[in-house]
């Protein structure tokens, strides 16, 4: 798939130059609040839910002189790459099992002075103002700083988050040195207070430590949270593979910001179609091109 002003001008049903597309993309001001305007009608605020936060890196390793691009660590690449940092907040319904974006932020500390944690707390506060009341706030170890945990508790919410193995608890002990039973272990997190920690060992041998401020949490609930958290990874993959999230080559930050909003908007439209007809994102993408491919194959066969 091609994601460019030229490609749009070639398929547009009305006369449209690629220069006008580029000018519009560089001059419009599409904001993250627009995502909530598009998705709030899809969310049942009375449904039990999680709020899941995670970030992803838009790979720009092959691009030069693009605003917003910084060298950042990518979990997918397992390396530091040149890219744009995107922090996403997703609502996950516990009855519908739908995962729907409600907010996002672009990480660019040079322009706004905000860290990923600043964006995280800002989005949570805005979610509260919008009437969302999650059963748990869910994120990986990157977002389990003391400031974040205290901010969540100050709202009156509970959290379930990853903790690094060297996190200090009790009297100077680290999590990796503790004998943690399957039912979890209550520990005193330095600078915070009492929490319960669970230990999970993956098939590849990786050990994850998951903490929560919930009262008497069960292992089954923590496992449910971990499975639900995976849905935001699926969301990131669908954005990149079916909505062209990484494919904008414009050099201006404003154009990049607008493209990101439009990619998320495209995801929302595809999500609505999936709800209506059960078509997966990849099936929808295939439906766009399969008839043209069939016609081209027929033409080629006629010359055989």
PDB file of C-alpha atoms in Angstrom:
ATOM      1  CA  UNK A   1       0.000   0.000   0.000  1.00  0.00           C
ATOM      2  CA  UNK A   2       1.155   3.535  -0.793  1.00  0.00           C
ATOM      3  CA  UNK A   3       0.593   6.389   1.665  1.00  0.00           C
ATOM      4  CA  UNK A   4       1.517   9.630  -0.070  1.00  0.00           C
ATOM      5  CA  UNK A   5      -0.067  12.753  -1.474  1.00  0.00           C
ATOM      6  CA  UNK A   6       0.760  11.540  -4.981  1.00  0.00           C
ATOM      7  CA  UNK A   7      -0.973   8.199  -4.389  1.00  0.00           C
ATOM      8  CA  UNK A   8      -4.057   9.987  -3.060  1.00  0.00           C
ATOM      9  CA  UNK A   9      -4.160  12.317  -6.051  1.00  0.00           C
ATOM     10  CA  UNK A  10      -4.028   9.291  -8.379  1.00  0.00           C
ATOM     11  CA  UNK A  11      -7.019   7.529  -6.818  1.00  0.00           C
ATOM     12  CA  UNK A  12      -9.125  10.538  -5.785  1.00  0.00           C
ATOM     13  CA  UNK A  13     -12.636  10.531  -7.322  1.00  0.00           C
ATOM     14  CA  UNK A  14     -12.355  14.318  -7.708  1.00  0.00           C
ATOM     15  CA  UNK A  15      -9.495  16.357  -9.215  1.00  0.00           C
ATOM     16  CA  UNK A  16      -6.835  16.656  -6.523  1.00  0.00           C
ATOM     17  CA  UNK A  17      -3.189  17.569  -6.878  1.00  0.00           C
ATOM     18  CA  UNK A  18      -0.568  16.020  -4.636  1.00  0.00           C
ATOM     19  CA  UNK A  19       0.683  19.524  -3.810  1.00  0.00           C
ATOM     20  CA  UNK A  20      -2.698  20.460  -2.352  1.00  0.00           C
ATOM     21  CA  UNK A  21      -2.645  17.274  -0.263  1.00  0.00           C
ATOM     22  CA  UNK A  22       0.789  18.163   1.080  1.00  0.00           C
ATOM     23  CA  UNK A  23      -0.232  21.746   1.831  1.00  0.00           C
ATOM     24  CA  UNK A  24      -3.316  20.558   3.716  1.00  0.00           C
ATOM     25  CA  UNK A  25      -1.328  17.974   5.671  1.00  0.00           C
ATOM     26  CA  UNK A  26       1.247  20.601   6.665  1.00  0.00           C
ATOM     27  CA  UNK A  27      -1.232  23.329   7.626  1.00  0.00           C
ATOM     28  CA  UNK A  28      -4.102  21.519   9.381  1.00  0.00           C
ATOM     29  CA  UNK A  29      -4.095  21.087  13.164  1.00  0.00           C
ATOM     30  CA  UNK A  30      -5.632  17.717  14.023  1.00  0.00           C
ATOM     31  CA  UNK A  31      -5.501  17.086  17.781  1.00  0.00           C
ATOM     32  CA  UNK A  32      -5.581  13.985  20.032  1.00  0.00           C
ATOM     33  CA  UNK A  33      -8.923  15.170  21.449  1.00  0.00           C
ATOM     34  CA  UNK A  34     -10.415  14.273  18.074  1.00  0.00           C
ATOM     35  CA  UNK A  35      -9.883  10.590  18.821  1.00  0.00           C
ATOM     36  CA  UNK A  36     -12.168  10.812  21.852  1.00  0.00           C
ATOM     37  CA  UNK A  37     -14.778  12.569  19.706  1.00  0.00           C
ATOM     38  CA  UNK A  38     -14.673   9.587  17.337  1.00  0.00           C
ATOM     39  CA  UNK A  39     -14.699   6.793  19.925  1.00  0.00           C
ATOM     40  CA  UNK A  40     -16.744   7.962  22.907  1.00  0.00           C
ATOM     41  CA  UNK A  41     -19.978   6.680  21.328  1.00  0.00           C
ATOM     42  CA  UNK A  42     -18.382   3.219  21.027  1.00  0.00           C
ATOM     43  CA  UNK A  43     -17.619   2.978  24.746  1.00  0.00           C
ATOM     44  CA  UNK A  44     -20.058   1.901  27.432  1.00  0.00           C
ATOM     45  CA  UNK A  45     -18.879   3.785  30.504  1.00  0.00           C
ATOM     46  CA  UNK A  46     -20.888   1.465  32.748  1.00  0.00           C
ATOM     47  CA  UNK A  47     -19.015  -1.612  31.503  1.00  0.00           C
ATOM     48  CA  UNK A  48     -16.170  -2.886  33.725  1.00  0.00           C
ATOM     49  CA  UNK A  49     -12.938  -1.960  31.990  1.00  0.00           C
ATOM     50  CA  UNK A  50      -9.205  -1.488  32.135  1.00  0.00           C
ATOM     51  CA  UNK A  51      -7.265   1.536  30.942  1.00  0.00           C
ATOM     52  CA  UNK A  52      -4.121   0.277  29.253  1.00  0.00           C
ATOM     53  CA  UNK A  53      -1.169   2.516  28.412  1.00  0.00           C
ATOM     54  CA  UNK A  54       1.853   1.695  26.301  1.00  0.00           C
ATOM     55  CA  UNK A  55       4.088   3.390  23.795  1.00  0.00           C
ATOM     56  CA  UNK A  56       5.377   2.412  20.393  1.00  0.00           C
ATOM     57  CA  UNK A  57       8.117   3.787  18.152  1.00  0.00           C
ATOM     58  CA  UNK A  58       7.371   4.809  14.579  1.00  0.00           C
ATOM     59  CA  UNK A  59      10.450   3.578  12.746  1.00  0.00           C
ATOM     60  CA  UNK A  60      12.097   6.383  10.753  1.00  0.00           C
ATOM     61  CA  UNK A  61      15.540   4.805  10.416  1.00  0.00           C
ATOM     62  CA  UNK A  62      15.506   5.309   6.653  1.00  0.00           C
ATOM     63  CA  UNK A  63      14.382   8.915   6.862  1.00  0.00           C
ATOM     64  CA  UNK A  64      16.479  12.031   7.256  1.00  0.00           C
ATOM     65  CA  UNK A  65      15.748  15.445   8.739  1.00  0.00           C
ATOM     66  CA  UNK A  66      12.199  14.713   9.883  1.00  0.00           C
ATOM     67  CA  UNK A  67      10.945  16.754  12.819  1.00  0.00           C
ATOM     68  CA  UNK A  68       9.874  14.816  15.963  1.00  0.00           C
ATOM     69  CA  UNK A  69      12.377  12.036  15.190  1.00  0.00           C
ATOM     70  CA  UNK A  70      14.713  11.116  18.042  1.00  0.00           C
ATOM     71  CA  UNK A  71      16.861   8.109  18.848  1.00  0.00           C
ATOM     72  CA  UNK A  72      14.797   5.934  21.184  1.00  0.00           C
ATOM     73  CA  UNK A  73      14.768   2.353  22.377  1.00  0.00           C
ATOM     74  CA  UNK A  74      12.363   0.138  20.438  1.00  0.00           C
ATOM     75  CA  UNK A  75      11.040  -3.008  22.082  1.00  0.00           C
ATOM     76  CA  UNK A  76      10.270  -4.500  18.661  1.00  0.00           C
ATOM     77  CA  UNK A  77      13.747  -3.869  17.303  1.00  0.00           C
ATOM     78  CA  UNK A  78      15.416  -4.531  20.683  1.00  0.00           C
ATOM     79  CA  UNK A  79      17.705  -1.632  19.853  1.00  0.00           C
ATOM     80  CA  UNK A  80      17.911   2.150  19.781  1.00  0.00           C
ATOM     81  CA  UNK A  81      16.462   3.455  16.515  1.00  0.00           C
ATOM     82  CA  UNK A  82      15.520   6.789  14.955  1.00  0.00           C
ATOM     83  CA  UNK A  83      11.792   7.204  15.336  1.00  0.00           C
ATOM     84  CA  UNK A  84       8.783   9.086  16.651  1.00  0.00           C
ATOM     85  CA  UNK A  85       7.534   8.095  20.105  1.00  0.00           C
ATOM     86  CA  UNK A  86       3.783   7.566  20.372  1.00  0.00           C
ATOM     87  CA  UNK A  87       2.125   7.028  23.776  1.00  0.00           C
ATOM     88  CA  UNK A  88      -1.344   5.448  23.562  1.00  0.00           C
ATOM     89  CA  UNK A  89      -4.180   5.026  26.055  1.00  0.00           C
ATOM     90  CA  UNK A  90      -6.674   2.266  25.253  1.00  0.00           C
ATOM     91  CA  UNK A  91     -10.007   1.365  26.891  1.00  0.00           C
ATOM     92  CA  UNK A  92     -10.517  -2.407  27.214  1.00  0.00           C
ATOM     93  CA  UNK A  93     -14.028  -3.638  28.006  1.00  0.00           C
ATOM     94  CA  UNK A  94     -14.212  -6.708  30.226  1.00  0.00           C
ATOM     95  CA  UNK A  95     -17.577  -7.867  28.820  1.00  0.00           C
ATOM     96  CA  UNK A  96     -17.256  -6.826  25.171  1.00  0.00           C
ATOM     97  CA  UNK A  97     -13.510  -7.600  25.045  1.00  0.00           C
ATOM     98  CA  UNK A  98     -13.159  -4.602  22.733  1.00  0.00           C
ATOM     99  CA  UNK A  99     -10.011  -2.484  22.935  1.00  0.00           C
ATOM    100  CA  UNK A 100     -10.614   1.082  21.752  1.00  0.00           C
ATOM    101  CA  UNK A 101      -8.213   4.064  21.707  1.00  0.00           C
ATOM    102  CA  UNK A 102      -9.309   7.019  23.828  1.00  0.00           C
ATOM    103  CA  UNK A 103      -6.201   9.212  23.755  1.00  0.00           C
ATOM    104  CA  UNK A 104      -2.628   9.479  22.536  1.00  0.00           C
ATOM    105  CA  UNK A 105       0.388  11.744  22.865  1.00  0.00           C
ATOM    106  CA  UNK A 106       3.460  12.275  20.698  1.00  0.00           C
ATOM    107  CA  UNK A 107       6.659  12.199  22.720  1.00  0.00           C
ATOM    108  CA  UNK A 108       8.769  15.205  21.776  1.00  0.00           C
ATOM    109  CA  UNK A 109      10.357  16.648  24.886  1.00  0.00           C
ATOM    110  CA  UNK A 110      12.242  19.228  22.840  1.00  0.00           C
ATOM    111  CA  UNK A 111       8.981  20.950  21.876  1.00  0.00           C
ATOM    112  CA  UNK A 112       6.793  20.575  24.986  1.00  0.00           C
ATOM    113  CA  UNK A 113       9.203  19.618  27.786  1.00  0.00           C
ATOM    114  CA  UNK A 114       7.108  16.573  28.715  1.00  0.00           C
ATOM    115  CA  UNK A 115       8.331  13.061  29.411  1.00  0.00           C
ATOM    116  CA  UNK A 116       6.360   9.917  28.564  1.00  0.00           C
ATOM    117  CA  UNK A 117       5.361   9.754  32.229  1.00  0.00           C
ATOM    118  CA  UNK A 118       4.042  13.327  32.075  1.00  0.00           C
ATOM    119  CA  UNK A 119       1.890  12.373  29.092  1.00  0.00           C
ATOM    120  CA  UNK A 120       0.715   9.242  30.920  1.00  0.00           C
ATOM    121  CA  UNK A 121      -0.515  11.163  33.940  1.00  0.00           C
ATOM    122  CA  UNK A 122      -2.090  13.851  31.765  1.00  0.00           C
ATOM    123  CA  UNK A 123      -4.090  11.283  29.789  1.00  0.00           C
ATOM    124  CA  UNK A 124      -5.291   9.524  32.948  1.00  0.00           C
ATOM    125  CA  UNK A 125      -6.556  12.772  34.448  1.00  0.00           C
ATOM    126  CA  UNK A 126      -8.342  13.626  31.217  1.00  0.00           C
ATOM    127  CA  UNK A 127      -9.883  10.126  31.111  1.00  0.00           C
ATOM    128  CA  UNK A 128     -11.253  10.729  34.609  1.00  0.00           C
ATOM    129  CA  UNK A 129     -12.688  14.081  33.512  1.00  0.00           C
ATOM    130  CA  UNK A 130     -14.379  12.294  30.601  1.00  0.00           C
ATOM    131  CA  UNK A 131     -16.161   9.931  32.956  1.00  0.00           C
ATOM    132  CA  UNK A 132     -14.094   6.776  32.514  1.00  0.00           C
ATOM    133  CA  UNK A 133     -13.742   4.757  35.722  1.00  0.00           C
ATOM    134  CA  UNK A 134     -11.488   1.719  35.147  1.00  0.00           C
ATOM    135  CA  UNK A 135     -11.243  -1.336  37.355  1.00  0.00           C
ATOM    136  CA  UNK A 136      -7.467  -1.074  36.945  1.00  0.00           C
ATOM    137  CA  UNK A 137      -4.887   1.094  35.211  1.00  0.00           C
ATOM    138  CA  UNK A 138      -2.497  -1.221  33.367  1.00  0.00           C
ATOM    139  CA  UNK A 139       1.005  -0.571  32.020  1.00  0.00           C
ATOM    140  CA  UNK A 140       4.461  -2.108  31.853  1.00  0.00           C
ATOM    141  CA  UNK A 141       7.419  -1.369  34.126  1.00  0.00           C
ATOM    142  CA  UNK A 142       8.335   1.823  32.240  1.00  0.00           C
ATOM    143  CA  UNK A 143       5.285   3.574  33.721  1.00  0.00           C
ATOM    144  CA  UNK A 144       5.488   2.273  37.298  1.00  0.00           C
ATOM    145  CA  UNK A 145       7.425   5.230  38.692  1.00  0.00           C
ATOM    146  CA  UNK A 146       6.484   6.429  42.171  1.00  0.00           C
ATOM    147  CA  UNK A 147       4.994   9.629  40.773  1.00  0.00           C
ATOM    148  CA  UNK A 148       2.744   7.654  38.440  1.00  0.00           C
ATOM    149  CA  UNK A 149       1.622   5.184  41.103  1.00  0.00           C
ATOM    150  CA  UNK A 150       0.834   7.980  43.537  1.00  0.00           C
ATOM    151  CA  UNK A 151      -1.028   9.918  40.853  1.00  0.00           C
ATOM    152  CA  UNK A 152      -3.242   6.907  40.112  1.00  0.00           C
ATOM    153  CA  UNK A 153      -3.959   6.357  43.795  1.00  0.00           C
ATOM    154  CA  UNK A 154      -4.781  10.027  44.282  1.00  0.00           C
ATOM    155  CA  UNK A 155      -7.527   9.659  41.680  1.00  0.00           C
ATOM    156  CA  UNK A 156      -8.911   6.735  43.677  1.00  0.00           C
ATOM    157  CA  UNK A 157      -8.057   4.055  41.117  1.00  0.00           C
ATOM    158  CA  UNK A 158      -6.164   0.795  41.420  1.00  0.00           C
ATOM    159  CA  UNK A 159      -3.231  -0.167  39.252  1.00  0.00           C
ATOM    160  CA  UNK A 160      -1.633  -3.356  37.953  1.00  0.00           C
ATOM    161  CA  UNK A 161       1.832  -2.737  36.501  1.00  0.00           C
ATOM    162  CA  UNK A 162       5.118  -4.350  35.720  1.00  0.00           C
ATOM    163  CA  UNK A 163       7.984  -3.752  38.116  1.00  0.00           C
ATOM    164  CA  UNK A 164      11.681  -4.055  37.346  1.00  0.00           C
ATOM    165  CA  UNK A 165      13.486  -6.918  39.011  1.00  0.00           C
ATOM    166  CA  UNK A 166      15.801  -4.546  40.902  1.00  0.00           C
ATOM    167  CA  UNK A 167      12.939  -2.524  42.430  1.00  0.00           C
ATOM    168  CA  UNK A 168      13.604  -1.889  46.123  1.00  0.00           C
ATOM    169  CA  UNK A 169      11.094  -3.283  48.634  1.00  0.00           C
ATOM    170  CA  UNK A 170      10.958  -3.935  52.372  1.00  0.00           C
ATOM    171  CA  UNK A 171      14.340  -3.138  53.930  1.00  0.00           C
ATOM    172  CA  UNK A 172      16.472  -2.685  50.850  1.00  0.00           C
ATOM    173  CA  UNK A 173      15.668  -6.012  49.191  1.00  0.00           C
ATOM    174  CA  UNK A 174      15.115  -6.357  45.447  1.00  0.00           C
ATOM    175  CA  UNK A 175      12.256  -8.290  43.870  1.00  0.00           C
ATOM    176  CA  UNK A 176      14.562 -10.782  42.182  1.00  0.00           C
ATOM    177  CA  UNK A 177      15.922 -11.847  45.581  1.00  0.00           C
ATOM    178  CA  UNK A 178      12.503 -12.633  47.068  1.00  0.00           C
ATOM    179  CA  UNK A 179      10.769 -15.992  47.208  1.00  0.00           C
ATOM    180  CA  UNK A 180       7.357 -15.060  45.795  1.00  0.00           C
ATOM    181  CA  UNK A 181       4.600 -17.710  46.062  1.00  0.00           C
ATOM    182  CA  UNK A 182       2.012 -18.222  43.320  1.00  0.00           C
ATOM    183  CA  UNK A 183      -0.637 -16.417  45.363  1.00  0.00           C
ATOM    184  CA  UNK A 184       1.553 -13.297  45.509  1.00  0.00           C
ATOM    185  CA  UNK A 185       3.551 -11.636  48.242  1.00  0.00           C
ATOM    186  CA  UNK A 186       2.728  -8.478  50.150  1.00  0.00           C
ATOM    187  CA  UNK A 187       5.733  -6.152  50.252  1.00  0.00           C
ATOM    188  CA  UNK A 188       6.466  -2.549  51.161  1.00  0.00           C
ATOM    189  CA  UNK A 189       7.456  -0.655  48.028  1.00  0.00           C
ATOM    190  CA  UNK A 190      10.082   1.943  48.890  1.00  0.00           C
ATOM    191  CA  UNK A 191       8.618   5.447  48.757  1.00  0.00           C
ATOM    192  CA  UNK A 192       5.073   4.208  48.197  1.00  0.00           C
ATOM    193  CA  UNK A 193       3.615   1.725  50.677  1.00  0.00           C
ATOM    194  CA  UNK A 194       2.188  -1.774  50.808  1.00  0.00           C
ATOM    195  CA  UNK A 195       1.491  -3.600  47.537  1.00  0.00           C
ATOM    196  CA  UNK A 196       1.168  -7.204  46.374  1.00  0.00           C
ATOM    197  CA  UNK A 197       3.684  -8.632  43.908  1.00  0.00           C
ATOM    198  CA  UNK A 198       3.305 -11.656  41.616  1.00  0.00           C
ATOM    199  CA  UNK A 199       6.025 -13.484  39.707  1.00  0.00           C
ATOM    200  CA  UNK A 200       5.442 -14.971  36.259  1.00  0.00           C
ATOM    201  CA  UNK A 201       7.934 -17.013  34.257  1.00  0.00           C
ATOM    202  CA  UNK A 202       7.369 -17.118  30.492  1.00  0.00           C
ATOM    203  CA  UNK A 203       8.107 -20.101  28.265  1.00  0.00           C
ATOM    204  CA  UNK A 204      11.253 -18.395  26.993  1.00  0.00           C
ATOM    205  CA  UNK A 205      12.524 -18.116  30.559  1.00  0.00           C
ATOM    206  CA  UNK A 206      11.834 -14.414  31.005  1.00  0.00           C
ATOM    207  CA  UNK A 207      10.634 -13.447  34.478  1.00  0.00           C
ATOM    208  CA  UNK A 208       8.042 -10.705  34.939  1.00  0.00           C
ATOM    209  CA  UNK A 209       7.172  -9.055  38.234  1.00  0.00           C
ATOM    210  CA  UNK A 210       3.666  -7.605  38.396  1.00  0.00           C
ATOM    211  CA  UNK A 211       2.615  -5.347  41.265  1.00  0.00           C
ATOM    212  CA  UNK A 212      -0.750  -3.956  42.331  1.00  0.00           C
ATOM    213  CA  UNK A 213      -2.278  -1.811  45.044  1.00  0.00           C
ATOM    214  CA  UNK A 214      -5.481  -3.883  44.930  1.00  0.00           C
ATOM    215  CA  UNK A 215      -6.742  -5.347  48.192  1.00  0.00           C
ATOM    216  CA  UNK A 216      -6.324  -9.144  48.272  1.00  0.00           C
ATOM    217  CA  UNK A 217      -5.745  -9.594  44.524  1.00  0.00           C
ATOM    218  CA  UNK A 218      -5.968 -13.084  43.046  1.00  0.00           C
ATOM    219  CA  UNK A 219      -3.509 -14.588  40.600  1.00  0.00           C
ATOM    220  CA  UNK A 220      -6.403 -15.238  38.196  1.00  0.00           C
ATOM    221  CA  UNK A 221      -7.201 -11.525  38.101  1.00  0.00           C
ATOM    222  CA  UNK A 222      -3.580 -10.580  37.462  1.00  0.00           C
ATOM    223  CA  UNK A 223      -3.403 -13.119  34.633  1.00  0.00           C
ATOM    224  CA  UNK A 224      -6.568 -11.580  33.141  1.00  0.00           C
ATOM    225  CA  UNK A 225      -4.940  -8.163  33.295  1.00  0.00           C
ATOM    226  CA  UNK A 226      -1.785  -9.421  31.574  1.00  0.00           C
ATOM    227  CA  UNK A 227      -3.802 -10.992  28.757  1.00  0.00           C
ATOM    228  CA  UNK A 228      -5.826  -7.796  28.333  1.00  0.00           C
ATOM    229  CA  UNK A 229      -2.669  -5.703  28.208  1.00  0.00           C
ATOM    230  CA  UNK A 230      -1.578  -7.643  25.120  1.00  0.00           C
ATOM    231  CA  UNK A 231      -4.479  -6.081  23.182  1.00  0.00           C
ATOM    232  CA  UNK A 232      -2.654  -2.760  22.966  1.00  0.00           C
ATOM    233  CA  UNK A 233       0.218  -4.536  21.189  1.00  0.00           C
ATOM    234  CA  UNK A 234      -2.329  -5.850  18.674  1.00  0.00           C
ATOM    235  CA  UNK A 235      -3.612  -2.288  18.268  1.00  0.00           C
ATOM    236  CA  UNK A 236      -0.096  -1.030  17.531  1.00  0.00           C
ATOM    237  CA  UNK A 237       0.473  -3.787  14.979  1.00  0.00           C
ATOM    238  CA  UNK A 238      -2.816  -3.070  13.193  1.00  0.00           C
ATOM    239  CA  UNK A 239      -2.023   0.651  13.079  1.00  0.00           C
ATOM    240  CA  UNK A 240       1.332  -0.010  11.452  1.00  0.00           C
ATOM    241  CA  UNK A 241       0.404  -2.859   9.125  1.00  0.00           C
ATOM    242  CA  UNK A 242      -3.052  -1.793   7.922  1.00  0.00           C
ATOM    243  CA  UNK A 243      -3.283   1.983   8.504  1.00  0.00           C
ATOM    244  CA  UNK A 244       0.148   3.198   7.382  1.00  0.00           C
ATOM    245  CA  UNK A 245       1.087   4.713  10.747  1.00  0.00           C
ATOM    246  CA  UNK A 246       4.826   4.754   9.978  1.00  0.00           C
ATOM    247  CA  UNK A 247       4.598   5.587   6.277  1.00  0.00           C
ATOM    248  CA  UNK A 248       4.487   9.386   6.264  1.00  0.00           C
ATOM    249  CA  UNK A 249       7.692  10.833   4.817  1.00  0.00           C
ATOM    250  CA  UNK A 250       6.886  14.519   5.250  1.00  0.00           C
ATOM    251  CA  UNK A 251       9.654  16.410   7.032  1.00  0.00           C
ATOM    252  CA  UNK A 252       7.482  18.775   9.069  1.00  0.00           C
ATOM    253  CA  UNK A 253       6.318  17.918  12.563  1.00  0.00           C
ATOM    254  CA  UNK A 254       2.817  19.238  11.878  1.00  0.00           C
ATOM    255  CA  UNK A 255       2.392  16.934   8.875  1.00  0.00           C
ATOM    256  CA  UNK A 256       3.645  13.974  10.928  1.00  0.00           C
ATOM    257  CA  UNK A 257       1.197  14.787  13.729  1.00  0.00           C
ATOM    258  CA  UNK A 258      -1.697  15.045  11.284  1.00  0.00           C
ATOM    259  CA  UNK A 259      -0.743  11.773   9.603  1.00  0.00           C
ATOM    260  CA  UNK A 260      -0.705   9.990  12.974  1.00  0.00           C
ATOM    261  CA  UNK A 261      -4.184  11.293  13.772  1.00  0.00           C
ATOM    262  CA  UNK A 262      -5.463  10.214  10.347  1.00  0.00           C
ATOM    263  CA  UNK A 263      -3.961   6.725  10.753  1.00  0.00           C
ATOM    264  CA  UNK A 264      -5.737   6.330  14.109  1.00  0.00           C
ATOM    265  CA  UNK A 265      -8.961   7.652  12.548  1.00  0.00           C
ATOM    266  CA  UNK A 266      -8.626   5.041   9.778  1.00  0.00           C
ATOM    267  CA  UNK A 267      -8.212   2.357  12.457  1.00  0.00           C
ATOM    268  CA  UNK A 268     -11.426   3.536  14.140  1.00  0.00           C
ATOM    269  CA  UNK A 269     -13.359   3.287  10.868  1.00  0.00           C
ATOM    270  CA  UNK A 270     -12.043  -0.225  10.287  1.00  0.00           C
ATOM    271  CA  UNK A 271     -12.939  -1.142  13.844  1.00  0.00           C
ATOM    272  CA  UNK A 272     -16.518  -0.002  13.223  1.00  0.00           C
ATOM    273  CA  UNK A 273     -16.674  -2.169  10.096  1.00  0.00           C
ATOM    274  CA  UNK A 274     -15.341  -5.128  12.060  1.00  0.00           C
ATOM    275  CA  UNK A 275     -18.099  -4.610  14.637  1.00  0.00           C
ATOM    276  CA  UNK A 276     -20.749  -4.397  11.917  1.00  0.00           C
ATOM    277  CA  UNK A 277     -19.671  -7.266   9.700  1.00  0.00           C
ATOM    278  CA  UNK A 278     -17.013  -9.272  11.478  1.00  0.00           C
ATOM    279  CA  UNK A 279     -14.340  -8.431   8.897  1.00  0.00           C
ATOM    280  CA  UNK A 280     -10.814  -8.425  10.289  1.00  0.00           C
ATOM    281  CA  UNK A 281      -8.523  -5.501   9.532  1.00  0.00           C
ATOM    282  CA  UNK A 282      -6.452  -7.660   7.189  1.00  0.00           C
ATOM    283  CA  UNK A 283      -9.539  -8.988   5.408  1.00  0.00           C
ATOM    284  CA  UNK A 284     -10.724  -5.420   4.856  1.00  0.00           C
ATOM    285  CA  UNK A 285      -7.339  -4.510   3.383  1.00  0.00           C
ATOM    286  CA  UNK A 286      -7.410  -7.542   1.111  1.00  0.00           C
ATOM    287  CA  UNK A 287     -10.942  -6.710  -0.075  1.00  0.00           C
ATOM    288  CA  UNK A 288      -9.664  -3.353  -1.373  1.00  0.00           C
ATOM    289  CA  UNK A 289      -7.164  -4.910  -3.792  1.00  0.00           C
ATOM    290  CA  UNK A 290      -8.214  -8.496  -4.546  1.00  0.00           C
ATOM    291  CA  UNK A 291     -10.593  -7.675  -7.418  1.00  0.00           C
ATOM    292  CA  UNK A 292      -7.957  -5.570  -9.195  1.00  0.00           C
ATOM    293  CA  UNK A 293      -5.394  -8.344  -8.747  1.00  0.00           C
ATOM    294  CA  UNK A 294      -7.865 -10.849 -10.193  1.00  0.00           C
ATOM    295  CA  UNK A 295      -8.410  -8.646 -13.256  1.00  0.00           C
ATOM    296  CA  UNK A 296      -4.672  -8.263 -13.792  1.00  0.00           C
ATOM    297  CA  UNK A 297      -4.149 -12.024 -13.578  1.00  0.00           C
ATOM    298  CA  UNK A 298      -6.930 -12.514 -16.143  1.00  0.00           C
ATOM    299  CA  UNK A 299      -5.215 -10.046 -18.496  1.00  0.00           C
ATOM    300  CA  UNK A 300      -1.871 -11.811 -18.128  1.00  0.00           C
ATOM    301  CA  UNK A 301      -3.450 -15.197 -18.820  1.00  0.00           C
ATOM    302  CA  UNK A 302      -4.958 -13.862 -22.027  1.00  0.00           C
ATOM    303  CA  UNK A 303      -1.422 -13.299 -23.401  1.00  0.00           C
ATOM    304  CA  UNK A 304      -0.253 -16.806 -22.501  1.00  0.00           C
TER     305      UNK A 304
END
